[in-house]
């Protein structure tokens, strides 16, 4: 596995590759969720590039940028063992200039839900993802459905800017008890972890209600809120796949989203129905 820290070197590496390239962008602290994206990329492409970069521009002041888990030694091992061809680990100084041009997420769909609770977060996500896609020019780039709004905004950016990468949405990976994998789960104490399970429990309840015939979003949201009451809920929403709020669930075109704080840890989860 080649390890690169300099963006220009990455461009050079990429330009030599004639075959298909799969790309998995990450912020490190790799878990089974990331590994599933990496494995899929390796299966579907001749070469796989993974990036590890805790991107400061997508963290708001006061968020967990400094505390964000960093496990670079074990991440490198994981990538090596998985069969990654190239690991890109830029530094802030190599990937950003002092006077960066601004990338702005769409003013509506970049500023609702996650974007409402973390204003400017998606500006930073799109800024770094655009840079990374331009550097790696991947045939396929792999993103988890857990960050559903991020996935939607990246698909939207690729379309609007006529980028030639195919964005591949990948299934959420969960612990056996339902907790969606996240690098931030390490912040949870044993008791907090129990409350964290309420997110997936509320989504399961929503799915059950829908299977039983309930379509009214307000009623579903209300029952979810009851389950989530021990947590500090930021939002429970049902949107279509274009992130328009729904009044009634549309089967095969809805995403049920939840964001809540458990202790100091902010968690998100969702279910595609
Ligand atoms: O989902 C993430 O880990 C990050 O938002 C991403 C896409 C790697 C950009 O920093």
mmCIF file with all atom_site columns, N, CA, C and O in Angstrom, residues 1-4 6-18 21-22 46-50 84-88 135-136:
data_model
loop_
_atom_site.group_PDB
_atom_site.id
_atom_site.type_symbol
_atom_site.label_atom_id
_atom_site.label_alt_id
_atom_site.label_comp_id
_atom_site.label_asym_id
_atom_site.label_entity_id
_atom_site.label_seq_id
_atom_site.pdbx_PDB_ins_code
_atom_site.Cartn_x
_atom_site.Cartn_y
_atom_site.Cartn_z
_atom_site.occupancy
_atom_site.B_iso_or_equiv
_atom_site.pdbx_formal_charge
_atom_site.auth_seq_id
_atom_site.auth_comp_id
_atom_site.auth_asym_id
_atom_site.auth_atom_id
_atom_site.pdbx_PDB_model_num
ATOM 1   N N  . UNK A 1 1   ? 0.851   -1.206 0.000   1.00 0.00 ? 1   UNK A N  1
ATOM 2   C CA . UNK A 1 1   ? 0.000   0.000  0.000   1.00 0.00 ? 1   UNK A CA 1
ATOM 3   C C  . UNK A 1 1   ? 0.885   1.254  0.000   1.00 0.00 ? 1   UNK A C  1
ATOM 4   O O  . UNK A 1 1   ? 1.779   1.384  0.831   1.00 0.00 ? 1   UNK A O  1
ATOM 5   N N  . UNK A 1 2   ? 0.572   2.151  -0.922  1.00 0.00 ? 2   UNK A N  1
ATOM 6   C CA . UNK A 1 2   ? 1.322   3.407  -0.971  1.00 0.00 ? 2   UNK A CA 1
ATOM 7   C C  . UNK A 1 2   ? 0.676   4.410  0.001   1.00 0.00 ? 2   UNK A C  1
ATOM 8   O O  . UNK A 1 2   ? -0.552  4.522  0.035   1.00 0.00 ? 2   UNK A O  1
ATOM 9   N N  . UNK A 1 3   ? 1.492   5.121  0.770   1.00 0.00 ? 3   UNK A N  1
ATOM 10  C CA . UNK A 1 3   ? 0.970   6.167  1.655   1.00 0.00 ? 3   UNK A CA 1
ATOM 11  C C  . UNK A 1 3   ? 1.414   7.529  1.130   1.00 0.00 ? 3   UNK A C  1
ATOM 12  O O  . UNK A 1 3   ? 2.605   7.739  0.886   1.00 0.00 ? 3   UNK A O  1
ATOM 13  N N  . UNK A 1 4   ? 0.442   8.409  0.927   1.00 0.00 ? 4   UNK A N  1
ATOM 14  C CA . UNK A 1 4   ? 0.740   9.729  0.358   1.00 0.00 ? 4   UNK A CA 1
ATOM 15  C C  . UNK A 1 4   ? 0.175   10.817 1.269   1.00 0.00 ? 4   UNK A C  1
ATOM 16  O O  . UNK A 1 4   ? -0.942  10.694 1.764   1.00 0.00 ? 4   UNK A O  1
ATOM 17  N N  . UNK A 1 6   ? 0.992   14.285 0.294   1.00 0.00 ? 6   UNK A N  1
ATOM 18  C CA . UNK A 1 6   ? 0.998   15.489 -0.541  1.00 0.00 ? 6   UNK A CA 1
ATOM 19  C C  . UNK A 1 6   ? -0.022  15.396 -1.678  1.00 0.00 ? 6   UNK A C  1
ATOM 20  O O  . UNK A 1 6   ? 0.004   14.448 -2.467  1.00 0.00 ? 6   UNK A O  1
ATOM 21  N N  . UNK A 1 7   ? -0.941  16.355 -1.778  1.00 0.00 ? 7   UNK A N  1
ATOM 22  C CA . UNK A 1 7   ? -1.984  16.298 -2.806  1.00 0.00 ? 7   UNK A CA 1
ATOM 23  C C  . UNK A 1 7   ? -1.425  16.173 -4.232  1.00 0.00 ? 7   UNK A C  1
ATOM 24  O O  . UNK A 1 7   ? -1.999  15.446 -5.054  1.00 0.00 ? 7   UNK A O  1
ATOM 25  N N  . UNK A 1 8   ? -0.317  16.866 -4.534  1.00 0.00 ? 8   UNK A N  1
ATOM 26  C CA . UNK A 1 8   ? 0.238   16.782 -5.893  1.00 0.00 ? 8   UNK A CA 1
ATOM 27  C C  . UNK A 1 8   ? 0.748   15.380 -6.212  1.00 0.00 ? 8   UNK A C  1
ATOM 28  O O  . UNK A 1 8   ? 0.601   14.892 -7.333  1.00 0.00 ? 8   UNK A O  1
ATOM 29  N N  . UNK A 1 9   ? 1.326   14.735 -5.182  1.00 0.00 ? 9   UNK A N  1
ATOM 30  C CA . UNK A 1 9   ? 1.778   13.347 -5.370  1.00 0.00 ? 9   UNK A CA 1
ATOM 31  C C  . UNK A 1 9   ? 0.595   12.425 -5.638  1.00 0.00 ? 9   UNK A C  1
ATOM 32  O O  . UNK A 1 9   ? 0.680   11.492 -6.429  1.00 0.00 ? 9   UNK A O  1
ATOM 33  N N  . UNK A 1 10  ? -0.503  12.703 -4.945  1.00 0.00 ? 10  UNK A N  1
ATOM 34  C CA . UNK A 1 10  ? -1.702  11.880 -5.155  1.00 0.00 ? 10  UNK A CA 1
ATOM 35  C C  . UNK A 1 10  ? -2.187  12.036 -6.596  1.00 0.00 ? 10  UNK A C  1
ATOM 36  O O  . UNK A 1 10  ? -2.545  11.065 -7.261  1.00 0.00 ? 10  UNK A O  1
ATOM 37  N N  . UNK A 1 11  ? -2.177  13.272 -7.085  1.00 0.00 ? 11  UNK A N  1
ATOM 38  C CA . UNK A 1 11  ? -2.606  13.525 -8.471  1.00 0.00 ? 11  UNK A CA 1
ATOM 39  C C  . UNK A 1 11  ? -1.742  12.747 -9.458  1.00 0.00 ? 11  UNK A C  1
ATOM 40  O O  . UNK A 1 11  ? -2.239  12.149 -10.404 1.00 0.00 ? 11  UNK A O  1
ATOM 41  N N  . UNK A 1 12  ? -0.442  12.763 -9.186  1.00 0.00 ? 12  UNK A N  1
ATOM 42  C CA . UNK A 1 12  ? 0.496   12.039 -10.056 1.00 0.00 ? 12  UNK A CA 1
ATOM 43  C C  . UNK A 1 12  ? 0.188   10.551 -10.051 1.00 0.00 ? 12  UNK A C  1
ATOM 44  O O  . UNK A 1 12  ? 0.106   9.910  -11.094 1.00 0.00 ? 12  UNK A O  1
ATOM 45  N N  . UNK A 1 13  ? 0.006   10.012 -8.819  1.00 0.00 ? 13  UNK A N  1
ATOM 46  C CA . UNK A 1 13  ? -0.320  8.579  -8.656  1.00 0.00 ? 13  UNK A CA 1
ATOM 47  C C  . UNK A 1 13  ? -1.579  8.258  -9.457  1.00 0.00 ? 13  UNK A C  1
ATOM 48  O O  . UNK A 1 13  ? -1.629  7.291  -10.209 1.00 0.00 ? 13  UNK A O  1
ATOM 49  N N  . UNK A 1 14  ? -2.600  9.113  -9.282  1.00 0.00 ? 14  UNK A N  1
ATOM 50  C CA . UNK A 1 14  ? -3.892  8.869  -9.933  1.00 0.00 ? 14  UNK A CA 1
ATOM 51  C C  . UNK A 1 14  ? -3.775  8.892  -11.455 1.00 0.00 ? 14  UNK A C  1
ATOM 52  O O  . UNK A 1 14  ? -4.374  8.085  -12.160 1.00 0.00 ? 14  UNK A O  1
ATOM 53  N N  . UNK A 1 15  ? -2.968  9.820  -11.947 1.00 0.00 ? 15  UNK A N  1
ATOM 54  C CA . UNK A 1 15  ? -2.893  9.992  -13.403 1.00 0.00 ? 15  UNK A CA 1
ATOM 55  C C  . UNK A 1 15  ? -2.251  8.802  -14.114 1.00 0.00 ? 15  UNK A C  1
ATOM 56  O O  . UNK A 1 15  ? -2.458  8.616  -15.302 1.00 0.00 ? 15  UNK A O  1
ATOM 57  N N  . UNK A 1 16  ? -1.488  7.992  -13.375 1.00 0.00 ? 16  UNK A N  1
ATOM 58  C CA . UNK A 1 16  ? -0.904  6.798  -13.974 1.00 0.00 ? 16  UNK A CA 1
ATOM 59  C C  . UNK A 1 16  ? -1.900  5.651  -14.118 1.00 0.00 ? 16  UNK A C  1
ATOM 60  O O  . UNK A 1 16  ? -1.677  4.716  -14.866 1.00 0.00 ? 16  UNK A O  1
ATOM 61  N N  . UNK A 1 17  ? -2.994  5.725  -13.336 1.00 0.00 ? 17  UNK A N  1
ATOM 62  C CA . UNK A 1 17  ? -3.934  4.587  -13.333 1.00 0.00 ? 17  UNK A CA 1
ATOM 63  C C  . UNK A 1 17  ? -4.894  4.696  -14.515 1.00 0.00 ? 17  UNK A C  1
ATOM 64  O O  . UNK A 1 17  ? -5.574  5.707  -14.691 1.00 0.00 ? 17  UNK A O  1
ATOM 65  N N  . UNK A 1 18  ? -4.928  3.633  -15.299 1.00 0.00 ? 18  UNK A N  1
ATOM 66  C CA . UNK A 1 18  ? -5.829  3.595  -16.459 1.00 0.00 ? 18  UNK A CA 1
ATOM 67  C C  . UNK A 1 18  ? -7.158  2.918  -16.101 1.00 0.00 ? 18  UNK A C  1
ATOM 68  O O  . UNK A 1 18  ? -8.186  3.217  -16.682 1.00 0.00 ? 18  UNK A O  1
ATOM 69  N N  . UNK A 1 21  ? -11.090 3.283  -10.614 1.00 0.00 ? 21  UNK A N  1
ATOM 70  C CA . UNK A 1 21  ? -10.611 3.678  -9.280  1.00 0.00 ? 21  UNK A CA 1
ATOM 71  C C  . UNK A 1 21  ? -11.812 3.845  -8.343  1.00 0.00 ? 21  UNK A C  1
ATOM 72  O O  . UNK A 1 21  ? -12.767 4.544  -8.664  1.00 0.00 ? 21  UNK A O  1
ATOM 73  N N  . UNK A 1 22  ? -11.732 3.182  -7.202  1.00 0.00 ? 22  UNK A N  1
ATOM 74  C CA . UNK A 1 22  ? -12.744 3.371  -6.153  1.00 0.00 ? 22  UNK A CA 1
ATOM 75  C C  . UNK A 1 22  ? -12.149 4.250  -5.070  1.00 0.00 ? 22  UNK A C  1
ATOM 76  O O  . UNK A 1 22  ? -10.959 4.152  -4.773  1.00 0.00 ? 22  UNK A O  1
ATOM 77  N N  . UNK A 1 46  ? -10.488 -1.677 -9.875  1.00 0.00 ? 46  UNK A N  1
ATOM 78  C CA . UNK A 1 46  ? -9.128  -2.226 -9.980  1.00 0.00 ? 46  UNK A CA 1
ATOM 79  C C  . UNK A 1 46  ? -8.243  -1.677 -8.877  1.00 0.00 ? 46  UNK A C  1
ATOM 80  O O  . UNK A 1 46  ? -7.386  -2.375 -8.354  1.00 0.00 ? 46  UNK A O  1
ATOM 81  N N  . UNK A 1 47  ? -8.406  -0.392 -8.564  1.00 0.00 ? 47  UNK A N  1
ATOM 82  C CA . UNK A 1 47  ? -7.587  0.227  -7.501  1.00 0.00 ? 47  UNK A CA 1
ATOM 83  C C  . UNK A 1 47  ? -8.514  0.929  -6.506  1.00 0.00 ? 47  UNK A C  1
ATOM 84  O O  . UNK A 1 47  ? -9.535  1.513  -6.908  1.00 0.00 ? 47  UNK A O  1
ATOM 85  N N  . UNK A 1 48  ? -8.106  0.902  -5.250  1.00 0.00 ? 48  UNK A N  1
ATOM 86  C CA . UNK A 1 48  ? -8.881  1.614  -4.218  1.00 0.00 ? 48  UNK A CA 1
ATOM 87  C C  . UNK A 1 48  ? -7.996  2.615  -3.480  1.00 0.00 ? 48  UNK A C  1
ATOM 88  O O  . UNK A 1 48  ? -6.916  2.269  -3.006  1.00 0.00 ? 48  UNK A O  1
ATOM 89  N N  . UNK A 1 49  ? -8.487  3.846  -3.434  1.00 0.00 ? 49  UNK A N  1
ATOM 90  C CA . UNK A 1 49  ? -7.828  4.904  -2.660  1.00 0.00 ? 49  UNK A CA 1
ATOM 91  C C  . UNK A 1 49  ? -8.709  5.214  -1.446  1.00 0.00 ? 49  UNK A C  1
ATOM 92  O O  . UNK A 1 49  ? -9.927  5.380  -1.595  1.00 0.00 ? 49  UNK A O  1
ATOM 93  N N  . UNK A 1 50  ? -8.097  5.278  -0.268  1.00 0.00 ? 50  UNK A N  1
ATOM 94  C CA . UNK A 1 50  ? -8.814  5.692  0.950   1.00 0.00 ? 50  UNK A CA 1
ATOM 95  C C  . UNK A 1 50  ? -8.157  6.982  1.431   1.00 0.00 ? 50  UNK A C  1
ATOM 96  O O  . UNK A 1 50  ? -6.927  7.120  1.362   1.00 0.00 ? 50  UNK A O  1
ATOM 97  N N  . UNK A 1 84  ? -6.138  -2.114 0.503   1.00 0.00 ? 84  UNK A N  1
ATOM 98  C CA . UNK A 1 84  ? -6.194  -0.771 -0.095  1.00 0.00 ? 84  UNK A CA 1
ATOM 99  C C  . UNK A 1 84  ? -4.893  -0.524 -0.882  1.00 0.00 ? 84  UNK A C  1
ATOM 100 O O  . UNK A 1 84  ? -3.817  -0.941 -0.454  1.00 0.00 ? 84  UNK A O  1
ATOM 101 N N  . UNK A 1 85  ? -5.007  0.120  -2.043  1.00 0.00 ? 85  UNK A N  1
ATOM 102 C CA . UNK A 1 85  ? -3.807  0.377  -2.861  1.00 0.00 ? 85  UNK A CA 1
ATOM 103 C C  . UNK A 1 85  ? -3.089  1.640  -2.435  1.00 0.00 ? 85  UNK A C  1
ATOM 104 O O  . UNK A 1 85  ? -1.867  1.705  -2.449  1.00 0.00 ? 85  UNK A O  1
ATOM 105 N N  . UNK A 1 86  ? -3.889  2.669  -2.076  1.00 0.00 ? 86  UNK A N  1
ATOM 106 C CA . UNK A 1 86  ? -3.271  3.957  -1.755  1.00 0.00 ? 86  UNK A CA 1
ATOM 107 C C  . UNK A 1 86  ? -4.012  4.606  -0.594  1.00 0.00 ? 86  UNK A C  1
ATOM 108 O O  . UNK A 1 86  ? -5.247  4.701  -0.605  1.00 0.00 ? 86  UNK A O  1
ATOM 109 N N  . UNK A 1 87  ? -3.266  5.035  0.411   1.00 0.00 ? 87  UNK A N  1
ATOM 110 C CA . UNK A 1 87  ? -3.859  5.740  1.556   1.00 0.00 ? 87  UNK A CA 1
ATOM 111 C C  . UNK A 1 87  ? -3.372  7.185  1.520   1.00 0.00 ? 87  UNK A C  1
ATOM 112 O O  . UNK A 1 87  ? -2.166  7.446  1.568   1.00 0.00 ? 87  UNK A O  1
ATOM 113 N N  . UNK A 1 88  ? -4.344  8.103  1.423   1.00 0.00 ? 88  UNK A N  1
ATOM 114 C CA . UNK A 1 88  ? -4.023  9.524  1.344   1.00 0.00 ? 88  UNK A CA 1
ATOM 115 C C  . UNK A 1 88  ? -4.309  10.168 2.690   1.00 0.00 ? 88  UNK A C  1
ATOM 116 O O  . UNK A 1 88  ? -5.437  10.101 3.188   1.00 0.00 ? 88  UNK A O  1
ATOM 117 N N  . UNK A 1 135 ? -8.950  15.375 -6.765  1.00 0.00 ? 135 UNK A N  1
ATOM 118 C CA . UNK A 1 135 ? -7.615  14.773 -6.669  1.00 0.00 ? 135 UNK A CA 1
ATOM 119 C C  . UNK A 1 135 ? -7.615  13.308 -7.091  1.00 0.00 ? 135 UNK A C  1
ATOM 120 O O  . UNK A 1 135 ? -6.659  12.838 -7.704  1.00 0.00 ? 135 UNK A O  1
ATOM 121 N N  . UNK A 1 136 ? -8.683  12.595 -6.720  1.00 0.00 ? 136 UNK A N  1
ATOM 122 C CA . UNK A 1 136 ? -8.680  11.137 -6.944  1.00 0.00 ? 136 UNK A CA 1
ATOM 123 C C  . UNK A 1 136 ? -9.414  10.747 -8.224  1.00 0.00 ? 136 UNK A C  1
ATOM 124 O O  . UNK A 1 136 ? -9.274  9.609  -8.676  1.00 0.00 ? 136 UNK A O  1
#
